[in-house]
Coordinates of C-alpha atoms in Angstrom, one line a residue:
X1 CA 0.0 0.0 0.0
X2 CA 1.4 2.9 -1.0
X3 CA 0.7 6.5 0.3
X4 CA 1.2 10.3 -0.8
X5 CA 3.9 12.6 0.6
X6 CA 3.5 13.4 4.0
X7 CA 4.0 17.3 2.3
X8 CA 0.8 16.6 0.8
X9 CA 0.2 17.0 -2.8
X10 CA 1.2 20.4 -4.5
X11 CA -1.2 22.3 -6.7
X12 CA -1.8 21.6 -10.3
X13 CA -0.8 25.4 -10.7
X14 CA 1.7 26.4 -8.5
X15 CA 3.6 28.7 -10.1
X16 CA 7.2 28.1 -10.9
X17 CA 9.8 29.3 -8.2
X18 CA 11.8 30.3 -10.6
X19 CA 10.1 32.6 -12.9
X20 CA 7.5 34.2 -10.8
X21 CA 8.4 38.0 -10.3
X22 CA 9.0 38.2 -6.2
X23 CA 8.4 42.0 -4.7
X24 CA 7.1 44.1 -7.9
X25 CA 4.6 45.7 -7.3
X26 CA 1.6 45.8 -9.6
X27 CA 2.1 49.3 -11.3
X28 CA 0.0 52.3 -10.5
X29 CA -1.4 55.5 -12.2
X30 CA 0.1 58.6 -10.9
X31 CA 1.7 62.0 -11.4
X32 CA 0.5 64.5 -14.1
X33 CA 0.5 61.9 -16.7
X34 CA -1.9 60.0 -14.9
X35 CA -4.5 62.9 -14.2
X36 CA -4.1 63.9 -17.9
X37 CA -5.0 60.6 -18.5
X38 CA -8.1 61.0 -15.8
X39 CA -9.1 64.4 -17.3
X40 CA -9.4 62.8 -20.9
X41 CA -11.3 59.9 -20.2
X42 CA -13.9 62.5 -18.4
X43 CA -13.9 64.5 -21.5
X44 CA -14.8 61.8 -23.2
X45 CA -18.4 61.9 -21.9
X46 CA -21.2 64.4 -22.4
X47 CA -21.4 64.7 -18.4
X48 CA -17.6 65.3 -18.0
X49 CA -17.9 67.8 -20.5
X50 CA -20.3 69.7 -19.2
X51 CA -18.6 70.1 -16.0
X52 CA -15.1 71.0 -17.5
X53 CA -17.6 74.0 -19.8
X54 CA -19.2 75.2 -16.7
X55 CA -15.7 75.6 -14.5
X56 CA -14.6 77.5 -17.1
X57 CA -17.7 80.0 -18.2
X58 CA -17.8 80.3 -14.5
X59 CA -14.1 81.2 -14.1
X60 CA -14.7 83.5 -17.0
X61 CA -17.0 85.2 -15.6
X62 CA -15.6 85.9 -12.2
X63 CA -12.5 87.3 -14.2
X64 CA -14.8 89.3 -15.9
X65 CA -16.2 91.2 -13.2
X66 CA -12.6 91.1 -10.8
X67 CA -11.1 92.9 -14.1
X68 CA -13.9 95.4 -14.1
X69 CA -13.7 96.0 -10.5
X70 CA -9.7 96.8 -10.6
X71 CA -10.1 99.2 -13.4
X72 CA -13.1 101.2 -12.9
X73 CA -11.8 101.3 -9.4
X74 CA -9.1 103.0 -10.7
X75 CA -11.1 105.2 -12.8
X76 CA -12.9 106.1 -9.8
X77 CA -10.5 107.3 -7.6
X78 CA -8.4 109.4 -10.5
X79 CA -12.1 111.0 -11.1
X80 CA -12.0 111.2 -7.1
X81 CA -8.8 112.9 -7.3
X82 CA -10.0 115.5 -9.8
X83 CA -12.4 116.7 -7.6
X84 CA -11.6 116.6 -4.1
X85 CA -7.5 117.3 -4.8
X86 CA -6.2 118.3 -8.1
X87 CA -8.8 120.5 -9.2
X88 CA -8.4 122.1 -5.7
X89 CA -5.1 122.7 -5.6
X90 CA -4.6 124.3 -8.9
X91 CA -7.1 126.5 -7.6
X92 CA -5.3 127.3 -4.4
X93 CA -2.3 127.5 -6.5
X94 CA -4.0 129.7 -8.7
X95 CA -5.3 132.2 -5.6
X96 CA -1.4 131.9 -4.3
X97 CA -0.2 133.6 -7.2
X98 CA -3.5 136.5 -7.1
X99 CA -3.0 137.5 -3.2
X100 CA 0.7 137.8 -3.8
X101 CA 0.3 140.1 -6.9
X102 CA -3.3 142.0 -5.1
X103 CA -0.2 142.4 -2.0
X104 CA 1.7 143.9 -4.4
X105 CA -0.7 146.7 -5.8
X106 CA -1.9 147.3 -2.2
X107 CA 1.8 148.4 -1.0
X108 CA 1.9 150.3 -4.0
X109 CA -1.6 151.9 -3.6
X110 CA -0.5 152.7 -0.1
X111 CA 2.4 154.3 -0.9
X112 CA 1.3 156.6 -2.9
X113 CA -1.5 157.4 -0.8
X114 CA 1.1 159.5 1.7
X115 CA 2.6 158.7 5.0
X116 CA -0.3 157.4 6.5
X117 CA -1.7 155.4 4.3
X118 CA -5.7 154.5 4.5
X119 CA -7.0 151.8 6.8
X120 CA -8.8 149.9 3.9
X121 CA -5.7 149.3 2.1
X122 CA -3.0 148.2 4.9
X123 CA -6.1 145.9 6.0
X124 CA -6.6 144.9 2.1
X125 CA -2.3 143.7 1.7
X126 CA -2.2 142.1 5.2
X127 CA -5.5 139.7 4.3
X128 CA -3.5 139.3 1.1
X129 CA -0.5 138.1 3.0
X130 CA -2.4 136.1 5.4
X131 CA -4.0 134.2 2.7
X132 CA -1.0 133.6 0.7
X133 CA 0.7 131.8 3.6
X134 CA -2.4 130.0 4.5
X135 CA -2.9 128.4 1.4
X136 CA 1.1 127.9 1.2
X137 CA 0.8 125.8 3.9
X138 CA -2.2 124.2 2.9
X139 CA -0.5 123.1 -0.4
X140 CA 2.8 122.2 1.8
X141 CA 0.5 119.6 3.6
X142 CA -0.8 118.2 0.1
X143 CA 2.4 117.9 -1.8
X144 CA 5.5 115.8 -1.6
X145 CA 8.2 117.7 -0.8
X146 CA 10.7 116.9 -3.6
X147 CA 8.3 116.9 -6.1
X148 CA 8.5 120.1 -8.6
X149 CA 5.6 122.1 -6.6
X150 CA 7.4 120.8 -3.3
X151 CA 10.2 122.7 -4.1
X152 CA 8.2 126.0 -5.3
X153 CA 6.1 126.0 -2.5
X154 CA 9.4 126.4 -0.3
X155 CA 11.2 128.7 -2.5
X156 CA 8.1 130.4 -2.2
X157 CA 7.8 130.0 2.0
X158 CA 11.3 131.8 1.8
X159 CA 10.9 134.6 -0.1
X160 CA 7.5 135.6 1.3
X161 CA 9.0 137.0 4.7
X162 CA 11.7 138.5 2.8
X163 CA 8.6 140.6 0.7
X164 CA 6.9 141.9 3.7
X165 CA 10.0 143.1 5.3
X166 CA 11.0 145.2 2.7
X167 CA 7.7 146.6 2.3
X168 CA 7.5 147.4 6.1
X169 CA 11.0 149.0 5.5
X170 CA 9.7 151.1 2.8
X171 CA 6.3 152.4 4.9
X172 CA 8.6 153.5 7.7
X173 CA 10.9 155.5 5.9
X174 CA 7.6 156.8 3.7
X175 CA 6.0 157.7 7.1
X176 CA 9.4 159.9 7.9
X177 CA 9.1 161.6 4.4
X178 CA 12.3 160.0 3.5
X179 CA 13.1 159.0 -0.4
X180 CA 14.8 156.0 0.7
X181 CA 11.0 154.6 1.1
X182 CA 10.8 154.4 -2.6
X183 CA 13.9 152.5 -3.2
X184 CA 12.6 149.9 -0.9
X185 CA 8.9 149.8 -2.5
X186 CA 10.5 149.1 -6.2
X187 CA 12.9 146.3 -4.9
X188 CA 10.2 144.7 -3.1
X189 CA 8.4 145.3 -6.4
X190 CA 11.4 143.5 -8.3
X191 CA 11.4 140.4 -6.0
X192 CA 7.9 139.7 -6.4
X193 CA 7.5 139.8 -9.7
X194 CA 11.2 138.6 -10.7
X195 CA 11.1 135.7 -8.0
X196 CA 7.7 135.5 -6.1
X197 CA 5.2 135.5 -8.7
X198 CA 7.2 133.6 -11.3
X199 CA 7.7 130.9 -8.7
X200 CA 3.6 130.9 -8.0
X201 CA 3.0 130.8 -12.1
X202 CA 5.7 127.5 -12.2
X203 CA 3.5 125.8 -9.0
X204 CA 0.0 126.8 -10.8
X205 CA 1.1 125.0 -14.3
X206 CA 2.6 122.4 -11.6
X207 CA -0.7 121.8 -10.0
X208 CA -2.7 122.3 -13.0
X209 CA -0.9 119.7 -14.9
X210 CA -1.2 117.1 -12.1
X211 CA -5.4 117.8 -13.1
X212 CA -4.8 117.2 -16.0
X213 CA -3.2 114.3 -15.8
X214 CA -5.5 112.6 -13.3
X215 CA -8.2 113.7 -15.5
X216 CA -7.0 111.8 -18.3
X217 CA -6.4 108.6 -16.3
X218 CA -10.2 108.7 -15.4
X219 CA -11.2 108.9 -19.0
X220 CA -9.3 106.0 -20.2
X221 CA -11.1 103.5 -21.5
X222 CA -11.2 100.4 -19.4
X223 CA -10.0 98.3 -22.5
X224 CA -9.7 95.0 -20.8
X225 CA -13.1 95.3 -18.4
X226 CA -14.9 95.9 -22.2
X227 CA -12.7 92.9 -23.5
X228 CA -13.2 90.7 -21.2
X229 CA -17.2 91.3 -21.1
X230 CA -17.4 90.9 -25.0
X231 CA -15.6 87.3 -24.1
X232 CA -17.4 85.8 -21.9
X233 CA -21.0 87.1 -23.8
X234 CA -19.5 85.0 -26.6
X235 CA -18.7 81.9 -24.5
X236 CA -21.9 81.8 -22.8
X237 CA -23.8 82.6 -26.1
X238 CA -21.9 79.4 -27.9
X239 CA -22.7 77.6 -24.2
X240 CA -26.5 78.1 -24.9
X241 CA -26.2 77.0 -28.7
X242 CA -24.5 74.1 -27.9
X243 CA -27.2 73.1 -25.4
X244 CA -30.0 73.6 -27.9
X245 CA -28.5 71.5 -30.8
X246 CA -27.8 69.0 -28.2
X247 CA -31.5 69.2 -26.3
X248 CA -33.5 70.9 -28.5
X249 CA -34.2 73.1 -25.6
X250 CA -34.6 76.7 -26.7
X251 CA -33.6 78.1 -22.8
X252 CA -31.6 77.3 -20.1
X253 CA -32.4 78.9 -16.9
X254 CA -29.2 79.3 -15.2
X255 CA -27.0 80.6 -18.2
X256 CA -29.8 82.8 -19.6
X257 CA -29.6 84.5 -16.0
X258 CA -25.5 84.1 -16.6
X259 CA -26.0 85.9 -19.6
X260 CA -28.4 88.3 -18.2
X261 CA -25.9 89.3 -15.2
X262 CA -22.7 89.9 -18.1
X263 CA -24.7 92.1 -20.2
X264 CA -26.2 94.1 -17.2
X265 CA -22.3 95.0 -16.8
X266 CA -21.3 95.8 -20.0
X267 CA -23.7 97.9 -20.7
X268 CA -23.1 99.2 -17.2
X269 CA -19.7 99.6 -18.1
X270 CA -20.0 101.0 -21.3
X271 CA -22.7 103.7 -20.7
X272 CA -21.6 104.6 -17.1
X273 CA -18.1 105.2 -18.4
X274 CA -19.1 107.3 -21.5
X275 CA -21.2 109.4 -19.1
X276 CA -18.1 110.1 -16.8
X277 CA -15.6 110.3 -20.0
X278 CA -18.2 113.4 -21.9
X279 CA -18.8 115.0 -18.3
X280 CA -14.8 115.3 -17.2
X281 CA -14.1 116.2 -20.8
X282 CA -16.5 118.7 -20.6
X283 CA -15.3 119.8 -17.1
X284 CA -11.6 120.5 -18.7
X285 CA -12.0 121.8 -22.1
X286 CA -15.6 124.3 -20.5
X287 CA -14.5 124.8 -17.2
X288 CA -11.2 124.3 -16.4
X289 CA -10.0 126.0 -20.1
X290 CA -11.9 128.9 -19.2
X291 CA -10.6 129.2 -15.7
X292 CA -7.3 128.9 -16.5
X293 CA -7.6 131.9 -19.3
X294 CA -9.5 134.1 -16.4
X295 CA -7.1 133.3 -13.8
X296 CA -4.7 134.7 -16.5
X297 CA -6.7 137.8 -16.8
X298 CA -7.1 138.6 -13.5
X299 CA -3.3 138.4 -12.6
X300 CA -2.6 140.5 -15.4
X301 CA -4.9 142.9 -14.3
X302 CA -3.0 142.9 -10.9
X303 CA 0.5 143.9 -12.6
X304 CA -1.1 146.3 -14.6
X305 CA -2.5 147.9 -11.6
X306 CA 1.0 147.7 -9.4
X307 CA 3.2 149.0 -12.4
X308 CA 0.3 152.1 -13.0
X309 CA 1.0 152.7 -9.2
X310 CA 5.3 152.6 -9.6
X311 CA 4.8 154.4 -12.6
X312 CA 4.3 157.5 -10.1
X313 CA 6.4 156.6 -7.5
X314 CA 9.5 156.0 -9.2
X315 CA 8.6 159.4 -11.7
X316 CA 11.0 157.5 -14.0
X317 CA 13.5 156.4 -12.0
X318 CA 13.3 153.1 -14.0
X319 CA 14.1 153.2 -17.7
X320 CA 13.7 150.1 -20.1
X321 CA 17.3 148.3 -20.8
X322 CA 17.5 150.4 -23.4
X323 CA 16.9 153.9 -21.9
X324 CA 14.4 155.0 -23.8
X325 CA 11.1 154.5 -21.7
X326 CA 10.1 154.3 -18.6
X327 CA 9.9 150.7 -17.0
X328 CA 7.0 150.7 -15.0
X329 CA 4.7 152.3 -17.9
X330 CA 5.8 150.1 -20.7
X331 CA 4.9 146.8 -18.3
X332 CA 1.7 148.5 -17.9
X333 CA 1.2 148.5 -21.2
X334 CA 2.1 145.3 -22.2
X335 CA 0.1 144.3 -19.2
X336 CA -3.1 145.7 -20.5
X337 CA -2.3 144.2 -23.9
X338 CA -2.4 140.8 -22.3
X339 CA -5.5 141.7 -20.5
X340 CA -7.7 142.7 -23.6
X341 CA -6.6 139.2 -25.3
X342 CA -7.3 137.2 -22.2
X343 CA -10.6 138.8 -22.0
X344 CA -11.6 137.8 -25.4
X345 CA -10.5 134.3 -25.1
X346 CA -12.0 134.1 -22.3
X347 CA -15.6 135.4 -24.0
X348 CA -15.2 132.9 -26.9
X349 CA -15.0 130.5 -24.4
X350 CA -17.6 131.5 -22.2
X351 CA -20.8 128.7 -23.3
X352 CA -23.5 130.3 -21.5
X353 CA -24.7 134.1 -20.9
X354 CA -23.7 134.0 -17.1
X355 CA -20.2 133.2 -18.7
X356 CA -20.1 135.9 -20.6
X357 CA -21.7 138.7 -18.8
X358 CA -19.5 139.4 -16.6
X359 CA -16.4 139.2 -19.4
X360 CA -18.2 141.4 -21.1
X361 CA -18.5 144.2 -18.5
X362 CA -14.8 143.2 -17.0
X363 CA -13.7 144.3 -21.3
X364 CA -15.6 147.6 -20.8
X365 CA -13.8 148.6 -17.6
X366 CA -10.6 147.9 -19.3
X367 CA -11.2 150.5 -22.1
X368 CA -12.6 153.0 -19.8
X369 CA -9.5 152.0 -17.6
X370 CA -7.1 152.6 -20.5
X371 CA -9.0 156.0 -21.1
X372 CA -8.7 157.2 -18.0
X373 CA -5.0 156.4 -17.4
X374 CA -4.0 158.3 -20.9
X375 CA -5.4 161.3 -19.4
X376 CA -3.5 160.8 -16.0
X377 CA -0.3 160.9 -17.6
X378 CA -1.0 163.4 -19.7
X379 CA -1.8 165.4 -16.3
X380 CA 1.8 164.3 -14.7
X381 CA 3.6 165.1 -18.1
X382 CA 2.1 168.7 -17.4
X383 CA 3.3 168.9 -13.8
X384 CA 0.7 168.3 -12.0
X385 CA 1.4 165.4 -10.0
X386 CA -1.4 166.1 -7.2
X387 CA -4.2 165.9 -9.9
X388 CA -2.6 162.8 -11.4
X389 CA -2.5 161.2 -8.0
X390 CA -6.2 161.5 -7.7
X391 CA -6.9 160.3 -11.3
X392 CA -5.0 157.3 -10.1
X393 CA -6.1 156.2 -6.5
X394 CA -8.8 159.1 -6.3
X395 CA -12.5 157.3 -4.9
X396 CA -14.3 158.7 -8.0
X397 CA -13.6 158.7 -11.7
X398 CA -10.0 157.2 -11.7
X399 CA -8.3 154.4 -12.8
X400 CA -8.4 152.5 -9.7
X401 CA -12.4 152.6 -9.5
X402 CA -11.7 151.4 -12.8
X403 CA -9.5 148.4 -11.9
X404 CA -12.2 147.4 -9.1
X405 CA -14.3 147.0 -11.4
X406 CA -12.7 144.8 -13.5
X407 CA -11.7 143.0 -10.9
X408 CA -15.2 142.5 -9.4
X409 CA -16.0 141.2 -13.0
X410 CA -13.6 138.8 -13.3
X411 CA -14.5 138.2 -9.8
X412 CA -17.7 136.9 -10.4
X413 CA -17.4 135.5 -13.8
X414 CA -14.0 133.0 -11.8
X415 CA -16.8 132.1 -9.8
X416 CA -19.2 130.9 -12.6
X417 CA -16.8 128.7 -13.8
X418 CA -15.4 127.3 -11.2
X419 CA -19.3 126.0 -10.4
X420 CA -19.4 124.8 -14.0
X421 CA -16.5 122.4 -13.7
X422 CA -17.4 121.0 -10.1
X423 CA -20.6 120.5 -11.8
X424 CA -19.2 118.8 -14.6
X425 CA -16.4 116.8 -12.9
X426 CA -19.3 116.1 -10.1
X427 CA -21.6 114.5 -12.3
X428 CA -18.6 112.1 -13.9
X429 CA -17.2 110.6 -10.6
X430 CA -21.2 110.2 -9.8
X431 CA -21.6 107.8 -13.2
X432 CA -18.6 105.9 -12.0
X433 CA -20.0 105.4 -8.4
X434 CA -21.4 102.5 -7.4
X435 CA -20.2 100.0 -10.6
X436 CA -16.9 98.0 -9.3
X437 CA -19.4 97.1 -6.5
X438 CA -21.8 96.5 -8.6
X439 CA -20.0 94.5 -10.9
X440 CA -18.6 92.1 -8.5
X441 CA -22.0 91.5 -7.2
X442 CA -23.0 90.6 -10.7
X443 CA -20.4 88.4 -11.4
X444 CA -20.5 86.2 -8.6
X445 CA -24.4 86.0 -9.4
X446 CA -23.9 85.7 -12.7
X447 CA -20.9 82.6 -12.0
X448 CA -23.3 81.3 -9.5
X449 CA -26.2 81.1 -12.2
X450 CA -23.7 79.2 -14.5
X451 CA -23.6 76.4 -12.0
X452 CA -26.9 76.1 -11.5
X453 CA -27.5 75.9 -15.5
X454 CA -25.4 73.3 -15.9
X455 CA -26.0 71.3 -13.1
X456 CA -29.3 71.3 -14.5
X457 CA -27.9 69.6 -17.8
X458 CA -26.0 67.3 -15.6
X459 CA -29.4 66.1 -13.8
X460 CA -30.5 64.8 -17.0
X461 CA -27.6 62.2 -16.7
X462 CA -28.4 60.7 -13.7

């Protein structure tokens, strides 16, 4: 009798010792390769698709509103900047520049008016001065330092206590009768409008340029918010066609809404923007244009007046470079020449009969101005300085009621348009407010509304 193997009978399959692989181990997807691999066999069916199409419309769509928010948020605060800094600084800068020279023709006006000289004018050059320095250290605060109206604003810090102590040197030797008063009064003159006032014109185109400049960076178009828009109207319009060849259903709930939310935003964008571009335009090339060229007018109007008023206190003392003419009387002139043209700029620009008015009336005085002073000199040239004196600072019938009213002209018609553009630059930041919020909220809506589309489509599946 014979038995088996007390190891017991091996399997009919046993695999050979020899050949069979020992500690490999059976291999594994992984790595990119292996998600590429994932990601196209998903897009290989309708519902895997669909998913992939609706990550990215929704993507899209967030992008499109995250764009719009940065750039009309930047829009937005440039048009900001127009109105609560720029525009108010070149304004400042601008009424820097008109104390100093309104300081200047008070001294004058003062001077001549004898050793004491009347209450209304020392009261009229100290408000001047006071105002100056005010607003010079209102711009101080505002500006960087070692930026180009930084440095005017200093130059401008310096010479200003310089100005007033030469004029206080000339009043007290005026008030003693001496002739050295004079001297003092026309140097003071000279550093004002050789140092003072150039350095006020240089911080006025400073400032002014700065409003321009963030005037122009809230017109720009916002290229890419418009761009992106137009992009993801297309994608979800070819999103909705696909669904209808596919379904033969005419709507989709969720990306109609989608598409409902982009569109409310480009049109947003579009129209909202064009409001804000047309109104700033308008405020610069109406308001600010026409400020800038009365601004002009009125500061010439100030020379004029303080070189009328050195005209008799230096009784040509002052001759041209060439000798031939007396300094103070040929700046007037070239003064008033200035004047007239400013004026009628200023008229042609003038869009409305408030505008104008007052340009209008501001043009009279200035002939009836440039009457009167012809017969004051011709009352000086004859030797009668006395009578001259009165045609020039006299209450009635001279040249200075003349000036004032000019200068109550120009005054008022400043004021006009200096409404006009904070209208104008008003109503642009106002068609900017509101949208980068706005389009955010739409976007996220309109990404949410996406989902909820194709989810829909991805129901159908189950």
């Amino acid at each position: 009798m014979t038995h088996p193997p007390s190891g017991g009978t091996p399997p009919l399959h046993a695999p050979d010792p020899v050949s069979a692989p020992v500690g490999v181990p059976a291999p594994r997807g992984g790595g990119l390769g292996a998600q590429a691999r994932r990601l196209r066999a998903v897009a290989t069916t309708e519902p895997g698709r669909l998913q992939i199409i609706g990550a990215v419309l929704a993507l899209l769509v967030v992008a499109f509103g995250a764009v719009t928010t940065l750039e009309i948020s930047q829009r937005a605060a440039a048009a900001d900047d127009v109105v609560g800094r720029s525009q108010p600084l070149s304004a400042d800068a601008a009424d820097i520049y008109r104390f100093l020279a309104d300081a200047d023709t008070s001294a004058a006006s003062g001077f001549l008016a004898g050793a004491q000289e009347p209450d209304a004018v020392r009261e009229q050059y100290r408000k001047d001065i006071e105002e100056a320095a005010r607003l010079l250290v209102k711009a101080a605060a505002n500006t960087d330092s070692a930026t180009a109206s930084g440095r005017e604003i200093t130059t401008l810090n310096e010479l200003l206590p310089v100005y007033t102590g030469l004029i206080e040197r000339a009043r007290a030797n005026n008030r003693q009768g001496l002739p050295l008063g004079g001297a003092y009064l026309r140097y003071a003159n000279q550093k004002m409008t050789g140092e003072m006032l150039p350095a006020a014109e240089r911080l006025y185109a400073a400032e002014t340029g700065r409003l321009e400049s963030d005037s122009a960076d809230a017109r720009r178009w916002p290229l890419l918010s418009l761009g992106a828009g137009f992009l993801a109207l297309v994608a979800l319009a070819w999103m909705q066609r696909r669904t209808y060849r596919r379904t033969n259903r005419v709507l989709n709930h969720g990306l109609l809404a989608a598409t409902a939310a982009a569109s409310v935003v480009v049109l947003w964008l579009a129209v909202g923007h064009a409001v804000a571009r047309t109104e700033l335009r308008s405020a610069m090339t109406h308001g600010q244009a026409s400020l800038d060229v009365l601004n002009d007018a009125r500061i010439n109007s100030l020379k004029a007046r303080a070189n009328e008023n050195l005209t008799l206190v230096a009784r040509g003392a002052v001759l041209t470079a060439d000798g031939s003419a007396d300094q103070y009387e040929t700046d007037y002139t070239t003064g008033m020449k200035a004047l007239k043209d400013r004026l009628e700029k200023a008229e042609r620009l003038a869009d409305d009969r408030s505008g104008s008015e007052p340009v209008a009336r501001a043009a009279t005085a200035v002939s009836e101005w440039q009457s009167r002073h012809r017969a004051a000199r011709a009352t000086d040239d004859q030797g009668d300085y006395g009578s001259a004196l009165q045609q020039i600072i006299g209450a009635e019938g001279s040249t200075g009621e003349s000036f004032q009213q000019v200068d109550a002209a120009l005054r008022k018609a400043l004021a006009h348009e200096q409404g006009e553009f904070t209208a104008a630059a008003e109503d642009g930041r106002g068609a900017l407010r509101g949208l980068p919020t706005g389009a955010a909220a739409l976007a996220v809506l309109g990404a949410i509304a996406v989902i909820v589309g194709v989810n829909r489509r991805l129901s159908e599946y189950r």
